[in-house]
Coordinates of C-alpha atoms in Angstrom, one line a residue:
Chain A
M1 CA -8.6 -30.9 62.0
S2 CA -11.6 -30.0 60.0
Q3 CA -9.3 -28.4 57.4
K4 CA -7.6 -31.7 56.8
Q5 CA -10.8 -33.5 56.1
E6 CA -11.7 -31.0 53.5
E7 CA -8.4 -31.4 51.7
E8 CA -8.7 -35.1 51.5
N9 CA -12.3 -35.1 50.1
P10 CA -12.4 -32.0 48.0
A11 CA -15.4 -33.0 45.8
E12 CA -17.5 -34.6 48.5
E13 CA -19.8 -32.5 50.6
T14 CA -20.7 -34.5 53.6
G15 CA -23.0 -33.2 56.2
E16 CA -20.1 -32.9 58.6
E17 CA -18.1 -30.9 56.1
K18 CA -21.0 -28.5 55.5
Q19 CA -21.1 -27.7 59.1
D20 CA -17.3 -27.2 59.1
T21 CA -17.6 -24.9 56.2
Q22 CA -20.1 -22.8 57.9
E23 CA -17.9 -22.6 61.0
K24 CA -15.0 -21.7 58.8
E25 CA -16.8 -19.0 57.1
G26 CA -16.6 -16.9 60.2
I27 CA -12.9 -17.6 60.5
L28 CA -11.5 -17.6 57.0
P29 CA -13.9 -16.6 54.3
E30 CA -11.2 -17.2 51.7
R31 CA -10.9 -20.8 52.7
A32 CA -14.6 -21.3 52.5
E33 CA -14.6 -19.8 49.0
E34 CA -11.8 -22.1 48.1
A35 CA -13.8 -25.1 49.2
K36 CA -16.7 -23.9 47.1
L37 CA -14.6 -23.6 44.1
K38 CA -12.9 -27.0 44.5
A39 CA -16.3 -28.6 44.9
K40 CA -17.4 -27.1 41.6
Y41 CA -14.2 -27.8 39.7
P42 CA -12.5 -30.8 41.3
S43 CA -9.9 -31.0 38.5
L44 CA -8.6 -27.5 39.3
G45 CA -4.9 -27.7 40.2
Q46 CA -3.3 -26.7 43.4
K47 CA -1.3 -23.7 42.3
P48 CA -3.0 -21.0 40.2
G49 CA 0.3 -19.5 39.5
G50 CA 1.6 -22.4 37.6
S51 CA 3.5 -22.0 34.4
D52 CA 0.7 -23.3 32.2
F53 CA -1.7 -20.8 33.8
L54 CA 0.7 -17.9 33.1
M55 CA 1.4 -19.1 29.6
K56 CA -2.3 -18.9 28.9
R57 CA -2.3 -15.4 30.2
L58 CA 0.6 -14.4 28.0
Q59 CA -1.2 -15.6 25.0
K60 CA -4.5 -14.0 25.9
G61 CA -2.9 -10.9 27.3
N62 CA -4.6 -11.1 30.6
Y63 CA -5.5 -13.5 33.4
K64 CA -8.8 -14.5 32.1
S65 CA -8.8 -18.2 31.9
L66 CA -10.8 -20.7 33.8
H67 CA -9.5 -23.8 32.2
W68 CA -5.9 -24.7 32.3
S69 CA -4.2 -26.1 29.3
V70 CA -1.0 -27.9 29.4
L71 CA 0.0 -27.4 25.8
L72 CA 1.3 -24.0 24.8
C73 CA -0.5 -24.1 21.4
V74 CA -4.0 -24.9 22.8
D75 CA -5.4 -21.5 23.6
E76 CA -8.8 -19.8 23.5
M77 CA -7.5 -16.7 21.8
Q78 CA -9.1 -16.5 18.4
K79 CA -6.6 -17.6 15.7
Y80 CA -7.0 -17.0 12.1
F81 CA -5.7 -19.3 9.4
D82 CA -4.3 -16.4 7.4
S83 CA -5.0 -12.8 6.7
G84 CA -7.7 -13.7 4.2
D85 CA -9.5 -15.5 6.9
Y86 CA -9.1 -12.5 9.2
N87 CA -10.5 -10.1 6.7
M88 CA -13.5 -12.4 6.1
A89 CA -14.2 -12.7 9.8
K90 CA -14.0 -8.9 10.2
A91 CA -16.3 -8.3 7.2
K92 CA -18.8 -10.8 8.7
M93 CA -18.7 -9.0 12.0
K94 CA -19.4 -5.6 10.3
N95 CA -22.1 -7.2 8.2
K96 CA -20.8 -5.6 5.1
Q97 CA -20.0 -7.0 1.7
L98 CA -17.1 -9.3 1.6
P99 CA -13.9 -7.6 0.3
S100 CA -13.3 -8.5 -3.3
A101 CA -10.6 -11.1 -3.8
G102 CA -8.8 -9.2 -6.5
P103 CA -8.7 -5.8 -8.0
D104 CA -11.9 -4.2 -9.1
K105 CA -12.5 -5.2 -12.7
N106 CA -13.7 -1.7 -13.5
L107 CA -10.4 -0.2 -12.6
V108 CA -7.9 0.0 -15.3
T109 CA -5.1 -2.3 -14.5
G110 CA -1.7 -2.1 -15.9
D111 CA -2.2 1.4 -17.3
H112 CA -1.0 3.4 -14.3
I113 CA 0.9 3.0 -11.1
P114 CA -1.5 3.0 -8.2
T115 CA -1.2 5.6 -5.6
P116 CA -2.3 5.3 -1.9
Q117 CA -5.5 7.2 -2.7
D118 CA -6.5 4.5 -5.3
L119 CA -6.3 1.6 -2.9
P120 CA -9.4 0.6 -0.9
Q121 CA -9.1 1.6 2.7
R122 CA -8.6 -1.2 5.3
K123 CA -10.8 0.3 7.9
S124 CA -14.2 1.1 6.6
S125 CA -15.6 3.6 9.0
L126 CA -14.1 5.9 11.7
V127 CA -16.8 6.8 14.1
T128 CA -16.1 9.7 16.4
S129 CA -16.1 8.8 20.1
K130 CA -19.3 9.4 21.9
L131 CA -17.3 11.2 24.6
A132 CA -16.6 13.8 21.9
G133 CA -20.3 14.0 21.0
G134 CA -20.0 11.5 18.1
Q135 CA -23.1 10.2 16.5
V136 CA -24.5 6.8 17.0
E137 CA -23.5 4.6 14.1
Chain B
M1 CA -10.9 16.9 54.6
F2 CA -13.7 14.5 55.2
P3 CA -16.9 14.6 57.2
K4 CA -16.5 14.5 61.0
L5 CA -16.5 11.1 62.6
S6 CA -20.1 10.9 63.8
L7 CA -22.1 8.3 61.9
R8 CA -24.8 10.7 61.0
S9 CA -22.4 13.1 59.3
M10 CA -20.8 10.3 57.5
F11 CA -24.1 9.3 56.0
H12 CA -25.5 12.8 55.3
G13 CA -22.2 14.2 54.0
A14 CA -22.3 17.1 56.4
G15 CA -18.9 18.4 56.8
G16 CA -17.3 20.9 59.0
G17 CA -14.1 22.8 59.0
N18 CA -11.8 21.9 56.2
D19 CA -13.6 18.8 55.0
I20 CA -13.9 18.3 51.3
Q21 CA -17.3 17.9 49.8
W22 CA -17.3 16.4 46.4
C23 CA -19.8 17.7 43.9
F24 CA -20.8 16.5 40.5
S25 CA -19.5 18.7 37.7
Q26 CA -19.8 17.0 34.3
V27 CA -20.4 13.7 32.6
K28 CA -19.3 12.8 29.1
G29 CA -20.5 10.0 26.9
A30 CA -23.8 8.4 25.8
V31 CA -26.7 7.7 28.1
D32 CA -27.8 4.5 26.5
D33 CA -27.2 1.2 28.3
D34 CA -26.3 -0.6 25.1
V35 CA -22.5 0.0 25.2
A36 CA -20.6 -0.6 22.0
E37 CA -17.3 -2.2 22.7
A38 CA -15.3 0.5 21.1
D39 CA -16.7 3.0 23.5
I40 CA -15.3 1.3 26.6
I41 CA -12.9 3.8 28.2
S42 CA -9.5 2.2 28.8
T43 CA -7.4 5.0 30.2
V44 CA -7.7 8.5 31.7
E45 CA -4.9 11.0 32.3
F46 CA -4.5 14.6 33.2
N47 CA -1.5 16.5 31.8
H48 CA 1.0 18.1 34.0
S49 CA -0.8 21.4 34.4
G50 CA -4.3 19.8 34.7
E51 CA -5.6 21.9 31.9
L52 CA -5.9 18.9 29.6
L53 CA -7.6 15.6 30.3
A54 CA -7.1 12.7 27.9
T55 CA -9.1 9.5 27.5
G56 CA -8.4 6.4 25.5
D57 CA -10.9 3.8 24.5
K58 CA -11.1 0.3 23.2
G59 CA -11.8 1.5 19.7
G60 CA -8.3 3.1 19.6
R61 CA -9.5 6.6 19.9
V62 CA -8.2 9.4 22.0
V63 CA -10.4 12.3 23.2
I64 CA -8.8 15.3 24.8
F65 CA -10.7 17.7 27.0
Q66 CA -9.5 21.2 27.8
Q67 CA -10.5 23.2 30.9
E68 CA -12.1 26.5 30.2
Q69 CA -10.3 29.5 31.5
E70 CA -11.9 30.5 34.8
N71 CA -14.5 33.3 34.6
K72 CA -13.1 35.5 37.3
I73 CA -16.4 37.2 37.9
Q74 CA -18.5 34.1 38.3
S75 CA -16.4 31.9 40.5
H76 CA -19.1 29.4 41.3
S77 CA -16.9 26.6 40.0
R78 CA -13.7 26.0 38.2
G79 CA -13.7 25.9 34.5
E80 CA -15.5 23.1 32.6
Y81 CA -13.8 20.6 30.5
N82 CA -14.8 20.6 26.9
V83 CA -13.7 18.6 23.9
Y84 CA -10.4 20.0 22.6
S85 CA -9.2 17.3 20.2
T86 CA -10.1 13.8 19.2
F87 CA -8.2 11.4 16.9
Q88 CA -7.8 7.8 16.0
S89 CA -4.6 6.8 17.7
H90 CA -4.4 3.1 16.9
E91 CA -6.1 0.8 14.5
P92 CA -6.6 -2.9 14.6
E93 CA -3.7 -4.7 13.0
F94 CA -3.1 -8.3 12.0
D95 CA 0.1 -10.1 13.0
Y96 CA 0.8 -12.1 9.9
L97 CA 3.4 -14.3 11.5
K98 CA 1.2 -15.5 14.3
S99 CA -2.1 -15.1 12.7
L100 CA -3.4 -13.1 15.6
E101 CA -5.2 -9.9 15.8
I102 CA -3.6 -6.9 17.6
E103 CA -6.3 -4.9 19.4
E104 CA -6.4 -1.2 18.9
K105 CA -7.4 -0.6 22.5
I106 CA -5.4 2.2 24.1
N107 CA -3.8 0.7 27.2
K108 CA -2.1 3.8 28.5
I109 CA -1.7 7.5 27.8
R110 CA 1.1 9.6 29.3
W111 CA 1.7 13.3 28.7
L112 CA 5.0 14.9 28.1
P113 CA 5.7 18.1 30.0
Q114 CA 5.0 21.1 27.8
K115 CA 8.1 22.5 26.2
N116 CA 6.6 24.8 23.5
A117 CA 3.2 25.8 22.2
A118 CA 2.3 22.2 21.2
Q119 CA 1.3 19.4 23.5
F120 CA 2.8 15.9 23.2
L121 CA 1.5 12.6 24.5
L122 CA 2.5 9.0 24.3
S123 CA -0.3 6.5 23.7
T124 CA 0.1 2.7 23.5
N125 CA -1.9 -0.3 22.5
D126 CA -0.6 -3.9 23.1
K127 CA 2.3 -3.6 20.7
T128 CA 3.0 -0.1 19.4
I129 CA 3.6 3.2 21.2
K130 CA 3.0 6.4 19.4
L131 CA 4.1 10.0 20.1
W132 CA 1.4 12.4 19.2
K133 CA 1.8 16.2 18.7
I134 CA -1.3 18.2 19.4
S135 CA -1.0 21.7 18.1
E136 CA -3.2 24.7 17.6
R137 CA -3.6 26.7 14.5
D138 CA -5.4 30.0 14.7
K139 CA -3.9 31.9 11.8
R140 CA -3.5 31.2 8.2
P141 CA -1.6 32.9 5.4
E142 CA -3.6 34.8 2.9
G143 CA -2.8 36.8 -0.1
Y144 CA -0.6 34.5 -2.2
N145 CA 0.3 35.7 -5.6
L146 CA 0.1 32.5 -7.5
K147 CA -2.8 30.8 -5.6
E148 CA -6.4 31.8 -5.2
E149 CA -7.9 31.7 -1.7
D150 CA -9.5 28.3 -2.4
G151 CA -6.2 26.8 -3.4
R152 CA -6.5 26.8 -7.2
Y153 CA -3.4 28.0 -9.0
R154 CA -3.6 31.2 -10.9
D155 CA -2.3 31.6 -14.3
P156 CA 1.0 33.4 -13.9
T157 CA 0.4 35.5 -17.0
T158 CA -2.6 37.2 -15.3
V159 CA -0.5 38.4 -12.4
T160 CA 0.1 42.1 -12.8
T161 CA 1.0 43.2 -9.3
L162 CA 2.8 41.6 -6.4
R163 CA 1.7 41.5 -2.8
V164 CA 3.1 40.2 0.4
P165 CA 1.1 37.3 1.9
V166 CA 0.1 38.0 5.6
F167 CA -1.2 35.9 8.4
R168 CA -4.8 36.5 9.3
P169 CA -6.8 35.1 12.2
M170 CA -8.9 32.0 11.6
D171 CA -11.1 29.8 13.7
L172 CA -9.1 27.7 16.1
M173 CA -8.1 24.4 14.7
V174 CA -6.5 21.7 16.8
E175 CA -4.5 19.2 14.9
A176 CA -3.1 15.9 16.1
S177 CA -0.3 14.3 14.2
P178 CA 1.8 11.2 14.9
R179 CA 5.4 12.2 15.2
R180 CA 7.0 9.0 16.2
I181 CA 6.0 5.4 16.0
F182 CA 7.8 3.0 18.3
A183 CA 7.0 -0.5 17.1
N184 CA 8.1 -4.1 17.0
A185 CA 9.8 -4.1 20.4
H186 CA 7.4 -6.2 22.4
T187 CA 6.5 -9.8 22.0
Y188 CA 4.0 -9.7 24.8
H189 CA 1.3 -7.2 25.6
I190 CA 2.4 -3.7 26.7
N191 CA 0.8 -2.9 30.1
S192 CA 2.7 0.3 31.0
I193 CA 4.6 3.3 29.7
S194 CA 6.4 5.8 31.8
I195 CA 8.2 9.0 30.9
N196 CA 11.5 9.6 32.6
S197 CA 12.2 12.7 34.6
D198 CA 15.0 13.5 32.1
Y199 CA 12.2 14.1 29.5
E200 CA 14.3 12.4 26.9
T201 CA 13.6 8.7 27.6
Y202 CA 10.7 6.5 28.5
L203 CA 10.1 2.9 29.4
S204 CA 7.5 0.5 28.1
A205 CA 6.7 -2.7 29.9
D206 CA 5.1 -5.9 28.8
D207 CA 4.4 -9.1 30.7
L208 CA 8.0 -10.3 30.7
R209 CA 10.2 -7.4 29.5
I210 CA 10.9 -3.7 30.0
N211 CA 12.4 -1.6 27.3
L212 CA 14.0 1.9 27.4
W213 CA 13.4 4.2 24.5
H214 CA 14.7 7.6 23.5
L215 CA 11.9 9.8 22.4
E216 CA 13.7 10.8 19.2
I217 CA 14.8 7.3 18.2
T218 CA 12.2 4.8 16.9
D219 CA 14.3 2.1 15.3
R220 CA 15.9 0.7 18.5
S221 CA 15.3 0.4 22.2
F222 CA 17.3 -1.0 25.1
N223 CA 16.0 -4.0 27.0
I224 CA 16.5 -3.2 30.7
V225 CA 14.5 -6.0 32.3
D226 CA 14.0 -9.5 31.1
I227 CA 12.3 -12.0 33.3
K228 CA 11.6 -14.6 30.7
P229 CA 13.0 -17.9 31.9
A230 CA 15.0 -20.0 29.5
N231 CA 12.4 -22.7 30.0
M232 CA 8.9 -21.4 29.9
E233 CA 7.8 -24.2 32.2
E234 CA 9.6 -22.4 35.0
L235 CA 7.6 -19.2 34.6
T236 CA 6.1 -18.2 37.9
E237 CA 5.3 -14.5 37.6
V238 CA 4.8 -11.7 35.1
I239 CA 5.3 -8.0 35.1
T240 CA 2.1 -6.1 35.8
A241 CA 3.1 -2.4 35.9
A242 CA 6.2 -0.2 35.7
E243 CA 7.0 3.4 36.4
F244 CA 10.0 5.7 36.5
H245 CA 10.7 7.6 39.7
P246 CA 9.5 11.2 39.4
N247 CA 12.8 12.8 40.3
S248 CA 15.6 10.2 40.0
C249 CA 16.1 9.5 36.3
N250 CA 18.0 6.3 37.0
T251 CA 15.4 4.7 39.2
F252 CA 12.2 2.8 38.2
V253 CA 10.0 0.1 39.8
Y254 CA 8.0 -2.8 38.4
S255 CA 5.3 -4.8 40.1
S256 CA 4.5 -8.5 39.6
S257 CA 1.6 -10.9 39.6
K258 CA 2.9 -12.3 42.9
G259 CA 2.5 -9.0 44.7
T260 CA 6.1 -7.9 44.8
I261 CA 7.6 -4.7 43.7
R262 CA 11.2 -4.4 42.5
L263 CA 13.1 -1.1 42.4
C264 CA 15.9 -1.0 39.9
D265 CA 18.8 1.4 39.4
M266 CA 20.0 1.7 35.9
R267 CA 23.4 2.9 37.0
A268 CA 24.1 -0.5 38.5
S269 CA 24.1 -2.4 35.3
A270 CA 22.8 -2.3 31.7
L271 CA 20.4 -5.2 32.3
C272 CA 18.4 -4.6 35.5
D273 CA 17.4 -8.1 36.2
R274 CA 18.8 -7.9 39.6
H275 CA 16.8 -5.5 41.7
S276 CA 18.2 -2.9 44.0
K277 CA 15.3 -3.3 46.4
L278 CA 12.5 -5.8 46.7
F279 CA 9.3 -4.8 48.3
E280 CA 7.2 -7.6 49.6
E281 CA 4.9 -8.0 52.5
P282 CA 5.4 -11.4 54.2
E283 CA 2.3 -13.5 54.1
D284 CA 0.9 -15.6 57.0
P285 CA 1.1 -19.1 55.5
S286 CA -1.9 -20.3 57.5
N287 CA -4.0 -17.7 55.6
R288 CA -3.0 -19.0 52.3
S289 CA -5.7 -20.2 49.9
F290 CA -6.1 -20.9 46.2
F291 CA -7.0 -17.2 45.7
S292 CA -4.1 -15.7 47.6
E293 CA -1.8 -15.3 44.7
I294 CA -4.4 -14.1 42.4
I295 CA -5.7 -11.4 44.7
S296 CA -2.1 -10.3 45.6
S297 CA -1.3 -9.6 42.0
I298 CA -0.6 -5.9 41.7
S299 CA -2.6 -4.1 39.1
D300 CA -1.1 -0.7 39.4
V301 CA 1.9 1.0 40.9
K302 CA 2.3 4.8 41.3
F303 CA 5.0 6.9 42.9
S304 CA 3.9 9.8 45.1
H305 CA 4.6 13.2 43.6
S306 CA 7.3 13.6 46.3
G307 CA 9.0 10.5 45.2
R308 CA 9.3 9.3 48.8
Y309 CA 6.4 6.8 48.6
M310 CA 4.8 4.5 46.1
M311 CA 1.3 3.1 46.1
T312 CA 0.2 -0.3 44.9
R313 CA -3.2 -1.7 44.1
D314 CA -4.1 -5.3 44.4
Y315 CA -7.5 -6.8 44.2
L316 CA -8.8 -6.0 47.6
S317 CA -6.5 -3.2 48.9
V318 CA -4.3 -0.2 48.4
K319 CA -0.9 -0.2 50.0
I320 CA 1.5 2.7 50.5
W321 CA 5.2 1.8 50.7
D322 CA 8.0 3.9 52.0
L323 CA 10.9 3.5 49.6
N324 CA 13.2 3.2 52.5
M325 CA 11.4 0.2 53.9
E326 CA 11.1 -3.0 51.9
N327 CA 9.7 -5.5 54.3
R328 CA 6.1 -4.2 54.6
P329 CA 3.9 -1.3 53.5
V330 CA 3.6 1.7 55.8
E331 CA -0.2 2.0 55.2
T332 CA -2.8 -0.5 54.0
Y333 CA -6.3 0.5 53.0
Q334 CA -9.1 -2.0 52.4
V335 CA -11.0 -1.1 49.3
H336 CA -13.8 -3.7 49.4
E337 CA -13.0 -6.3 52.0
Y338 CA -16.5 -7.6 51.8
L339 CA -15.6 -9.3 48.5
R340 CA -13.4 -11.8 50.3
S341 CA -16.4 -14.0 51.0
K342 CA -17.4 -13.8 47.3
L343 CA -14.1 -14.9 45.7
C344 CA -15.5 -18.1 44.4
S345 CA -18.1 -16.4 42.2
L346 CA -15.7 -13.6 41.4
Y347 CA -13.3 -16.2 40.0
E348 CA -16.0 -17.8 38.0
N349 CA -17.1 -14.5 36.3
D350 CA -13.5 -13.4 35.9
C351 CA -14.0 -10.3 38.0
I352 CA -11.1 -11.4 40.2
F353 CA -8.8 -10.5 37.3
D354 CA -10.0 -7.0 37.0
K355 CA -7.2 -4.5 37.0
F356 CA -8.0 -1.5 39.1
E357 CA -5.8 1.6 38.9
C358 CA -5.1 4.1 41.7
C359 CA -3.9 7.7 42.0
W360 CA -2.6 10.3 44.4
N361 CA -3.9 13.8 44.8
G362 CA -1.5 16.7 44.2
S363 CA -0.3 16.9 47.7
D364 CA 0.0 13.2 48.3
S365 CA -2.4 13.4 51.2
V366 CA -5.3 11.5 49.7
V367 CA -5.4 8.4 47.4
M368 CA -8.2 7.2 45.3
T369 CA -9.2 4.0 43.6
G370 CA -12.3 2.4 41.9
S371 CA -14.5 -0.5 42.9
Y372 CA -17.7 -2.1 41.6
N373 CA -21.3 -0.8 41.3
N374 CA -19.7 2.4 39.9
F375 CA -18.3 3.1 43.4
F376 CA -15.0 4.7 44.0
R377 CA -13.1 5.1 47.2
M378 CA -10.8 7.8 48.7
F379 CA -8.5 7.4 51.6
D380 CA -7.1 10.4 53.5
R381 CA -3.7 9.4 54.8
N382 CA -3.6 12.1 57.5
T383 CA -7.0 11.7 59.1
K384 CA -7.3 8.0 58.2
R385 CA -10.8 8.5 57.1
D386 CA -12.2 7.0 54.0
I387 CA -15.2 7.7 51.8
T388 CA -17.2 5.8 49.2
L389 CA -18.9 7.7 46.4
E390 CA -20.8 6.7 43.3
A391 CA -20.5 7.9 39.7
S392 CA -24.1 7.9 38.6
R393 CA -26.2 10.1 36.5
E394 CA -28.7 10.3 39.3
N395 CA -26.6 12.9 41.1
N396 CA -26.0 15.0 38.1
K397 CA -27.0 18.4 39.2
P398 CA -24.0 20.6 39.3
R399 CA -22.9 21.6 42.7
T400 CA -25.0 18.9 44.4
V401 CA -22.8 17.4 47.1
L402 CA -22.3 13.6 46.6
K403 CA -23.8 11.4 49.2
P404 CA -21.4 8.9 50.7
R405 CA -22.3 5.3 50.0
K406 CA -22.0 2.3 52.3
V407 CA -21.9 -1.4 51.5
C408 CA -23.4 -3.8 54.0
A409 CA -21.3 -6.9 54.2
S410 CA -23.7 -9.1 56.1
G411 CA -26.5 -9.2 58.4
K412 CA -29.1 -6.6 58.6
R413 CA -29.0 -3.9 56.0
K414 CA -29.5 -0.4 57.3
K415 CA -31.4 2.2 55.3
D416 CA -29.3 3.7 52.5
E417 CA -26.9 0.8 52.6
I418 CA -26.4 -1.5 49.7
S419 CA -25.9 -5.3 50.2
V420 CA -23.0 -7.0 48.7
D421 CA -25.3 -9.3 46.7
S422 CA -27.0 -6.4 44.9
L423 CA -23.7 -4.8 43.7
D424 CA -23.4 -4.7 40.0
F425 CA -20.1 -6.2 39.0
N426 CA -20.4 -5.1 35.4
K427 CA -20.2 -1.5 36.6
K428 CA -16.6 -1.3 37.4
I429 CA -14.5 1.8 37.8
L430 CA -11.0 0.8 36.8
H431 CA -9.6 4.2 35.7
T432 CA -9.5 7.4 37.8
A433 CA -7.3 10.5 37.7
W434 CA -6.7 13.4 40.0
H435 CA -5.9 16.9 38.8
P436 CA -2.2 17.6 39.7
K437 CA -3.0 20.8 41.5
E438 CA -6.7 21.1 42.4
N439 CA -9.4 19.0 43.8
I440 CA -10.9 17.9 40.5
I441 CA -11.1 14.3 39.7
A442 CA -12.0 12.3 36.5
V443 CA -13.7 9.0 37.0
A444 CA -14.4 6.6 34.2
T445 CA -17.3 4.2 34.3
T446 CA -17.6 1.7 31.5
N447 CA -18.4 4.2 28.8
N448 CA -18.8 7.5 30.6
L449 CA -16.4 10.0 32.0
Y450 CA -17.4 11.8 35.2
I451 CA -15.8 15.0 36.5
F452 CA -16.2 15.9 40.1
Q453 CA -14.8 18.8 42.0
D454 CA -14.9 20.0 45.5
K455 CA -17.5 22.5 46.5
V456 CA -16.4 26.1 46.0
N457 CA -18.2 28.6 48.2

């Protein structure tokens, strides 16, 4: 009986309901927790396993999402406009100089065929894992 | 195996008879609290002999430890694990088509059984699996006729006599080289890899599909499970883990986010969308809540060494299933039931989505899994006793027996107990591994690797 009341007024916390919640905590802690959650987020849908929930998970690669989005393309995973945008974001994170837009002007161009050794490396530093006794960066 | 049943002995760790007493052995990693993201350990795995222990981290690196050969005279403890090899397995990549970054985090490492002098392992990130060869070099050729010792070429006109180059000993060098790269077969994130008992093939599983590979062939793989619905709106569950049976090369299982496990037989059809067995524990509908499905999601599935049983880990429990019985598990062990009354806050801080792994000991008599506050739990299937231990630098004197821990769910907290509210949910033990033959365990905290062993008298 008290359960029905709760489902009808999920966002409200009447005095009566509070008492019911306390009673229920002894019986079904999960239900009490559910009530707490619904009180905080009234717009939360009924089924957490809905398709939009899972689609968010597929994009993010895990279940971590509090907010449900209906549209497939609206996601919280960081998207980059293009690879240039990605490289700039990475460079900012590492707090290093931005990668040059074009080939270094000091290098002779057109005179020789570049080899892999001539090209700048994508990853700037490879630090040994601390598990293997690597130094702090 | 575990301390006798009296409360006192449970708390003081006093054991009698054949009870195991776990002792601290080693800890690897930095002491500082400021953890760089790259140092977060993401997988731990012993090889088939237990001599090697591999870890993978979020920075895409693999570190392999090797057990020292036992000193027969001083048998205080088994050999220590020291760094054997370390290499960068995966690097961050950029998916140009989707404009998304592909993390270099190592999701899983699986060892191949040893066939020759070299060791092989498979490591995977979200999208690409790599076969690595780890080989030792302890000799080098010396005495070339046309080359100096430092590699410079000699002028041929100065050569007046000939000699035969010979191999001479050198300092041991361990080299890791990528032998195969298995790429571009997964649209979604890879969560599992498992090597078949035929030692020729292996499977890789992402959220919606499972692929079968041959270890020699990198340009194609067979899709054996595809649960992607034609209309994505109808999506109701995803694949969370998959593993090949240890003995039957035609059998594998995969677990789902709804708490079910499907066993498939590859002899039945090429596409194993229809399971041969479906393992599911019926749920009492009156107990159902918003959290039910989330906490029933299986985060890990592992066959026993015998192949008769399989173990699954969901958010609050560990279940042992008999492959002959589909309708319910034969054993259920509560890992941290006291969290049931905290589900609301665990949902808010995302901890409810943590993926804990589980493992068997070599004889399938004990199972282990991690929890919060750097606690880990062991369940003895025979005696039905369980123990909670902590991975902490406070107990780091070798051969000190670890003190059992106890969490107080509610009410008055006894001395030595920890209340649920003071648990640190940022200190989670997601990855543990048990030596295949001995009582040595590897427990990964966020950025440290602990090695414990049983007390040797």
